[in-house]
Coordinates of C-alpha atoms in Angstrom, one line a residue:
M21 CA 16.2 33.5 22.9
N22 CA 12.9 35.6 22.2
D23 CA 12.3 33.3 19.1
L24 CA 12.6 30.3 21.7
I25 CA 10.1 31.5 24.0
E26 CA 7.8 33.0 21.4
T27 CA 7.6 29.5 19.6
R28 CA 7.1 28.0 22.9
R29 CA 4.3 30.2 23.4
L30 CA 2.3 29.7 20.3
P31 CA 0.4 26.5 21.2
T32 CA -1.0 28.1 24.3
D33 CA -2.0 31.2 22.4
W34 CA -5.7 30.8 22.5
Q35 CA -6.2 34.1 20.0
G36 CA -3.9 32.2 17.6
A37 CA -5.6 31.1 13.9
E38 CA -4.1 27.6 14.3
M39 CA -5.8 27.2 17.4
Q40 CA -9.2 28.9 16.5
K41 CA -9.6 26.2 13.5
R42 CA -8.8 23.0 16.1
I43 CA -11.4 24.8 18.5
A44 CA -13.9 25.1 15.5
R45 CA -13.2 21.5 14.5
R46 CA -13.9 20.2 18.0
Y47 CA -17.2 22.2 18.3
S48 CA -18.1 21.2 14.9
A49 CA -17.5 17.3 15.7
E50 CA -19.4 17.8 18.8
R51 CA -22.4 19.3 17.0
R52 CA -22.3 16.1 14.5
F53 CA -22.4 14.1 16.9
K54 CA -25.1 15.5 19.2
A55 CA -27.0 15.5 15.7
M56 CA -26.5 12.0 15.1
G57 CA -27.6 10.9 18.3
I58 CA -31.0 13.0 18.0
S59 CA -31.3 11.4 14.3
A60 CA -30.7 8.1 16.2
I61 CA -33.4 8.7 19.0
V62 CA -36.0 10.3 16.3
L63 CA -35.3 7.3 13.9
S64 CA -35.9 4.3 16.7
A65 CA -39.0 6.4 18.1
G66 CA -40.2 6.2 14.5
F67 CA -40.0 2.7 13.9
L68 CA -41.4 2.2 17.6
A69 CA -44.6 4.3 16.9
F70 CA -44.7 2.8 13.3
L71 CA -45.0 -0.7 14.8
L72 CA -47.5 0.4 17.5
I73 CA -49.7 2.2 14.7
V74 CA -49.6 -0.9 12.6
M75 CA -50.4 -3.3 15.3
V76 CA -53.0 -0.9 16.8
G77 CA -54.8 -0.5 13.6
N78 CA -55.0 -4.1 12.3
G79 CA -55.5 -5.6 16.4
F80 CA -58.2 -2.9 17.3
R81 CA -60.5 -4.8 14.7
G82 CA -59.7 -8.1 16.4
F83 CA -61.4 -6.7 19.2
T84 CA -64.7 -6.0 17.4
Q85 CA -67.4 -8.6 15.7
T86 CA -69.9 -8.0 13.4
E87 CA -73.7 -9.3 14.6
M88 CA -77.1 -9.6 12.9
P89 CA -80.4 -10.2 14.9
L90 CA -82.3 -13.4 14.9
Q91 CA -85.9 -13.9 16.1
I92 CA -86.6 -16.9 18.0
D93 CA -89.8 -18.3 19.4
F94 CA -88.7 -20.5 22.1
P95 CA -92.0 -21.6 23.3
A96 CA -92.8 -22.6 19.8
V97 CA -89.6 -24.9 19.3
T98 CA -88.6 -26.0 22.7
S99 CA -92.1 -27.9 23.3
G100 CA -92.6 -25.8 26.2
A101 CA -89.6 -25.6 28.3
S102 CA -89.3 -23.9 31.3
A103 CA -86.8 -21.7 32.8
S104 CA -86.5 -24.3 35.9
Q105 CA -84.9 -26.1 33.6
F106 CA -81.8 -24.3 33.0
E107 CA -81.1 -23.5 36.0
G108 CA -78.4 -25.4 38.5
P109 CA -75.7 -28.2 37.7
N110 CA -78.1 -29.9 35.0
A111 CA -78.3 -27.0 32.7
D112 CA -75.7 -28.0 30.4
A113 CA -77.6 -31.6 30.0
N114 CA -81.1 -29.8 29.5
L115 CA -79.5 -27.8 26.5
Q116 CA -77.7 -30.6 24.9
V117 CA -81.1 -32.6 25.0
M118 CA -82.9 -29.2 23.8
G119 CA -81.1 -29.2 20.6
L120 CA -79.9 -25.9 20.4
R121 CA -77.8 -26.0 17.7
E122 CA -80.7 -27.2 15.4
I123 CA -83.4 -24.9 16.8
V124 CA -81.0 -22.0 15.9
A125 CA -80.3 -23.3 12.4
S126 CA -84.1 -24.1 11.8
S127 CA -85.0 -20.4 12.9
I128 CA -82.0 -19.0 10.6
E129 CA -83.5 -20.8 7.8
I130 CA -87.2 -19.5 8.5
Q131 CA -85.7 -15.9 9.2
Y132 CA -83.3 -15.6 6.3
G133 CA -83.9 -18.6 3.6
E134 CA -81.3 -21.3 2.7
D135 CA -78.8 -18.7 2.1
G136 CA -79.1 -18.0 6.1
A137 CA -76.4 -20.4 7.0
N138 CA -74.0 -18.9 5.5
L139 CA -74.2 -15.6 7.2
F140 CA -73.6 -16.8 10.7
S141 CA -70.5 -17.9 12.3
S142 CA -70.9 -21.7 12.6
G143 CA -70.4 -21.5 16.1
A144 CA -73.5 -19.0 16.5
W145 CA -75.7 -21.0 18.4
T146 CA -73.1 -21.2 21.4
A147 CA -74.0 -17.6 22.0
V148 CA -77.8 -18.3 22.3
S149 CA -76.5 -21.1 25.0
A150 CA -74.7 -18.4 26.7
M151 CA -77.5 -16.3 27.1
I152 CA -79.9 -18.8 28.3
L153 CA -77.4 -19.9 30.9
D154 CA -77.4 -16.5 31.7
N155 CA -80.9 -15.5 31.6
P156 CA -83.1 -19.0 31.6
D157 CA -86.5 -16.7 31.5
I158 CA -86.0 -16.2 27.9
V159 CA -87.0 -19.8 26.7
E160 CA -90.5 -18.7 27.7
R161 CA -91.1 -15.7 25.3
K162 CA -90.0 -14.9 21.5
A163 CA -86.5 -13.1 22.0
T164 CA -84.5 -11.3 19.6
V165 CA -80.5 -12.2 19.8
Y166 CA -77.8 -10.8 18.1
L167 CA -75.0 -13.7 16.8
P168 CA -71.7 -13.1 14.8
V169 CA -72.0 -13.5 11.2
S170 CA -69.4 -15.5 9.4
S171 CA -65.7 -14.5 9.0
E172 CA -66.1 -13.3 5.2
I173 CA -68.8 -11.0 6.0
D174 CA -67.4 -9.7 9.2
I175 CA -64.3 -8.8 7.2
A176 CA -66.2 -7.4 4.6
Y177 CA -68.3 -5.2 6.7
K178 CA -65.2 -4.0 8.5
S179 CA -62.5 -3.8 5.5
G180 CA -63.7 -4.8 2.4
G181 CA -63.7 -8.4 1.6
T182 CA -64.4 -10.8 -1.2
P183 CA -67.2 -9.7 -3.9
A184 CA -69.6 -12.1 -2.7
A185 CA -69.3 -11.2 0.8
E186 CA -69.4 -7.6 0.0
Q187 CA -72.8 -8.0 -2.1
K188 CA -74.0 -10.0 1.1
V189 CA -73.1 -6.8 3.2
R190 CA -74.9 -4.3 1.1
Q191 CA -77.8 -6.8 0.8
Y192 CA -78.0 -7.1 4.6
K193 CA -76.4 -3.6 5.4
D194 CA -79.3 -2.5 7.8
R195 CA -78.9 -5.6 9.9
L196 CA -75.6 -5.5 10.4
S197 CA -73.8 -4.1 13.5
T198 CA -70.5 -3.8 14.9
G199 CA -69.8 -4.3 18.8
F200 CA -66.9 -5.3 21.1
N201 CA -66.2 -8.8 20.9
W202 CA -66.0 -10.1 24.9
N203 CA -65.6 -13.7 23.7
F204 CA -62.1 -13.0 22.6
L205 CA -61.4 -12.2 26.3
S206 CA -63.0 -15.2 27.7
N207 CA -63.0 -17.9 25.0
S208 CA -59.7 -20.3 24.3
D209 CA -58.6 -21.4 20.9
A210 CA -61.4 -22.6 18.0
T211 CA -61.6 -23.5 14.7
D212 CA -63.9 -20.6 13.6
P213 CA -62.0 -17.1 13.9
M214 CA -65.5 -15.6 15.2
Q215 CA -65.8 -17.7 18.0
V216 CA -62.0 -17.7 19.0
G217 CA -60.3 -16.1 22.6
I218 CA -57.4 -15.3 23.9
W219 CA -58.0 -16.3 27.7
G220 CA -56.9 -19.8 27.4
A221 CA -53.3 -19.1 25.9
F222 CA -53.3 -15.8 28.8
K223 CA -53.7 -18.1 31.6
G224 CA -51.3 -20.4 30.0
S225 CA -48.8 -17.6 30.1
L226 CA -49.5 -16.5 33.6
I227 CA -49.3 -19.8 34.8
T228 CA -45.8 -20.7 33.0
M229 CA -44.2 -17.3 34.0
I230 CA -45.3 -17.8 37.4
V231 CA -43.5 -21.3 37.4
T232 CA -40.6 -19.7 35.9
L233 CA -40.0 -17.4 38.6
M234 CA -40.4 -19.3 41.3
L235 CA -37.8 -21.8 40.3
A236 CA -35.0 -18.9 38.5
F237 CA -35.3 -16.1 40.8
P238 CA -34.4 -18.0 44.1
V239 CA -32.1 -20.5 42.3
G240 CA -30.4 -18.0 40.5
V241 CA -30.2 -15.1 43.9
L242 CA -28.4 -18.0 45.6
A243 CA -26.1 -19.1 43.1
A244 CA -25.1 -15.7 42.3
L245 CA -24.6 -15.0 46.6
Y246 CA -22.8 -18.5 47.0
L247 CA -20.4 -17.6 43.9
E248 CA -19.7 -13.8 44.8
E249 CA -19.5 -14.3 48.6
Y250 CA -18.6 -17.4 49.4
A251 CA -17.0 -19.6 46.9
P252 CA -13.2 -19.8 46.7
K253 CA -11.4 -17.9 43.7
N254 CA -9.9 -21.1 41.9
R255 CA -10.2 -22.9 38.2
L256 CA -13.6 -24.5 39.0
T257 CA -15.2 -21.0 40.0
D258 CA -13.4 -19.5 36.7
L259 CA -15.1 -22.3 34.8
I260 CA -18.4 -22.0 36.4
E261 CA -18.2 -18.4 35.6
V262 CA -17.3 -19.0 32.0
S263 CA -20.0 -21.9 31.7
I264 CA -23.1 -19.7 33.1
N265 CA -21.9 -16.6 30.6
N266 CA -22.2 -19.1 27.6
L267 CA -25.4 -20.4 29.0
A268 CA -26.7 -17.1 28.9
A269 CA -26.0 -16.6 24.9
V270 CA -27.5 -20.0 23.9
P271 CA -30.0 -20.5 21.3
S272 CA -33.4 -20.6 23.3
I273 CA -34.3 -23.9 20.7
I274 CA -31.3 -25.9 22.6
F275 CA -33.3 -25.2 26.0
G276 CA -36.2 -26.7 24.5
L277 CA -34.3 -30.1 23.1
L278 CA -33.0 -30.1 26.5
G279 CA -36.6 -30.1 28.3
L280 CA -37.7 -32.5 25.5
A281 CA -34.6 -34.9 26.6
V282 CA -34.8 -34.2 30.2
F283 CA -38.4 -33.3 31.4
L284 CA -40.5 -35.4 28.9
N285 CA -38.6 -38.4 28.0
F286 CA -36.4 -39.0 31.0
F287 CA -38.9 -38.0 33.9
G288 CA -41.9 -38.8 32.2
M289 CA -43.6 -35.4 33.0
P290 CA -47.1 -34.3 31.4
R291 CA -46.6 -33.0 28.1
S292 CA -48.0 -29.8 27.0
G293 CA -48.1 -28.7 30.6
A294 CA -47.2 -25.4 32.0
L295 CA -45.0 -27.2 34.9
V296 CA -42.6 -28.2 31.5
G297 CA -42.8 -25.0 30.1
G298 CA -41.9 -23.2 33.0
L299 CA -38.8 -25.9 34.2
T300 CA -37.7 -25.1 30.3
L301 CA -38.2 -21.8 30.5
A302 CA -36.3 -21.6 34.4
L303 CA -33.2 -23.2 32.8
M304 CA -32.8 -20.4 29.8
T305 CA -33.7 -17.5 32.5
M306 CA -31.4 -18.5 35.1
P307 CA -28.2 -17.6 33.7
V308 CA -29.7 -13.9 33.0
I309 CA -30.4 -13.4 36.9
V310 CA -27.1 -15.4 38.0
I311 CA -25.2 -12.8 36.1
S312 CA -27.1 -9.6 37.0
G313 CA -27.1 -11.1 40.6
R314 CA -23.3 -11.0 40.6
N315 CA -22.9 -7.7 39.5
A316 CA -25.3 -6.1 42.0
V317 CA -23.8 -8.1 44.6
K318 CA -20.2 -6.9 43.4
S319 CA -21.8 -3.3 43.3
V320 CA -22.2 -3.1 47.0
P321 CA -19.6 -1.3 48.8
P322 CA -16.9 -3.1 51.0
S323 CA -17.6 -0.7 53.5
I324 CA -21.2 -2.1 54.3
R325 CA -19.7 -5.7 55.0
E326 CA -16.9 -4.5 57.1
A327 CA -19.4 -2.4 59.2
A328 CA -21.9 -5.1 59.4
L329 CA -18.9 -7.4 60.8
G330 CA -17.5 -4.6 62.9
I331 CA -20.7 -4.3 65.1
G332 CA -21.0 -8.5 65.6
A333 CA -23.3 -9.7 62.8
S334 CA -22.3 -13.0 61.2
P335 CA -21.2 -13.9 57.8
L336 CA -24.4 -15.1 57.0
Q337 CA -25.9 -12.2 58.4
V338 CA -23.9 -9.8 56.5
V339 CA -25.1 -11.2 53.5
F340 CA -28.9 -11.8 54.0
H341 CA -29.5 -8.4 56.1
H342 CA -27.5 -6.1 54.2
V343 CA -25.6 -7.1 51.1
L344 CA -28.9 -8.7 49.5
P345 CA -31.2 -5.8 50.4
L346 CA -28.8 -3.5 48.9
A347 CA -28.0 -5.8 45.8
L348 CA -31.8 -6.5 45.3
P349 CA -32.5 -3.5 42.8
G350 CA -30.1 -4.9 40.4
I351 CA -31.3 -8.3 41.0
L352 CA -34.7 -7.4 39.7
T353 CA -33.5 -5.3 36.6
G354 CA -31.8 -8.7 35.2
T355 CA -34.9 -10.7 36.4
I356 CA -36.7 -7.9 34.2
I357 CA -34.9 -8.9 31.2
G358 CA -35.2 -12.4 31.7
M359 CA -38.6 -12.7 32.4
A360 CA -39.2 -10.6 29.6
R361 CA -37.2 -13.0 27.3
A362 CA -38.9 -15.6 28.6
L363 CA -42.5 -14.3 27.9
G364 CA -41.9 -14.0 24.4
E365 CA -40.1 -17.4 23.9
T366 CA -41.8 -19.3 21.2
A367 CA -38.9 -22.0 19.8
P368 CA -38.6 -24.0 23.2
L369 CA -42.0 -24.3 23.7
L370 CA -42.7 -25.6 20.3
M371 CA -40.0 -28.3 21.1
I372 CA -42.2 -29.7 24.5
G373 CA -45.3 -29.6 22.8
M374 CA -46.9 -26.4 23.9
R375 CA -48.2 -25.9 20.3
A376 CA -51.7 -28.1 20.9
F377 CA -55.4 -27.4 20.2
I378 CA -56.5 -26.0 23.0
A379 CA -60.0 -25.3 23.3
T380 CA -60.3 -25.6 27.3
P381 CA -58.3 -23.3 29.9
P382 CA -55.6 -25.1 32.2
S383 CA -56.8 -25.5 35.8
G384 CA -53.0 -26.6 37.1
I385 CA -49.8 -26.8 36.2
T386 CA -50.1 -30.1 34.8
D387 CA -53.0 -29.5 32.4
P388 CA -52.3 -28.8 28.9
A389 CA -51.6 -25.3 28.0
T390 CA -50.2 -22.8 25.4
V391 CA -49.0 -19.5 25.9
L392 CA -49.3 -16.4 24.1
P393 CA -46.5 -16.2 21.7
V394 CA -47.4 -19.9 20.6
Q395 CA -51.2 -18.9 20.0
I396 CA -50.3 -15.9 17.6
F397 CA -47.6 -18.5 16.0
L398 CA -50.5 -20.6 15.5
W399 CA -52.8 -18.2 14.4
S400 CA -50.5 -16.2 11.8
D401 CA -50.2 -19.5 10.1
E402 CA -54.0 -20.4 9.5
V403 CA -55.4 -19.6 6.1
D404 CA -58.4 -18.2 6.9
R405 CA -58.1 -13.9 6.7
G406 CA -60.6 -13.8 10.1
F407 CA -57.4 -15.0 12.0
V408 CA -54.9 -12.2 10.7
E409 CA -56.7 -9.2 12.8
K410 CA -57.1 -11.9 15.4
T411 CA -53.4 -12.3 15.7
S412 CA -52.6 -8.7 15.9
A413 CA -55.3 -8.2 18.6
A414 CA -53.4 -11.0 20.6
I415 CA -50.1 -9.2 19.9
I416 CA -51.3 -6.3 22.0
I417 CA -52.0 -8.2 24.5
L418 CA -49.1 -9.8 24.8
L419 CA -47.5 -6.2 24.6
L420 CA -49.9 -5.1 27.7
F421 CA -48.9 -8.4 29.7
L422 CA -45.1 -7.6 29.1
L423 CA -46.0 -4.0 29.7
I424 CA -47.9 -4.9 33.2
M425 CA -45.0 -7.5 34.1
N426 CA -42.2 -5.1 33.9
A427 CA -44.1 -2.0 35.6
L428 CA -44.3 -4.2 38.1
A429 CA -40.9 -5.5 38.7
I430 CA -40.0 -1.8 38.3
Y431 CA -42.1 -0.7 41.0
L432 CA -40.7 -3.7 43.1
R433 CA -37.2 -2.3 42.3
N434 CA -37.5 1.3 43.1
R435 CA -39.3 0.3 46.2
F436 CA -36.5 -1.2 47.7
E437 CA -33.8 0.8 45.7
T438 CA -31.4 2.2 48.3
R439 CA -28.8 5.4 47.4
W440 CA -25.5 5.6 49.4

């Protein structure tokens, strides 16, 4: 009898050798799991830091440009042009009559010789045009302007290039200088990497995201509310739920084919417009918002609904005055995920023609436009090395756009968040 009692006592004997081994193994497993978790976090942070360092290191040079001075004697080459000719609505027309491109080309040849045409960017004269429009008085005197150099010399001056370009850099080293490239933030696409800008693609992305949000958010939220609060539980609603879950996993290029077939071929909407792009991305984003919206509505405690009904609220008031405000933070979380995915999409927009060369920023939802991911894709496919740093700089702009958009959404989510 005593032996039986002793045997039953052994498993709970915390001082026993076998139990101590089990406890040691348990603690050892916990330490290994903790070490693996910390290693995974450090590895993820390392990859992220590496990505940011590479992007910022390559993209920082894209925000700068190399310039050289050029002296232009405007009174001698413009036949007595006055500042008043370049003020008002006719300023651009007068610049064309003035033949500014030829004036700049002749001034370069006079100062730098026949080889001067290879030193400056092919669109350098546009910098002189902008300078005249900003300060018309410049045409009445001799002035020194700083013009962007060619792409090869710019790369050689910043990080080294071809032997011929490096020789030019050594020859004109005292005249070369690097400054912030404001044109990159204000211009649109161009064939010369020294003249390209991100503003056209940025504005196209902004308009497209606004169209996407205005369509996907209200429709997705209303669909989630109906399916969770009003729709009967039958085979039809089960089929709809399965279909929505499947749509959320469909490859994005399928939505591009749908937009091409429906919006462009069937309805005849303007090609490459932000309206078609927003409609296509809205179809892709809506299932994510519906799924997150249903989960957020389902997480609202039933006592909220019962209390509202108990004080005389109608079913519609219960949903829109009580359930929806409490579920809004979760809905905004799904919206953040969906919009972030839409902002970085390229494949569906390529299918609807938003890969066109857009030299003028869009002014409306029907104007031809492009977006940041497509612009990055097009620049990365260019042969000229000058587009490499511009591609990295555009990626930085895209990441900043994404961070700002997510920060705004997180602020709104925290603003409406309610704890119970």
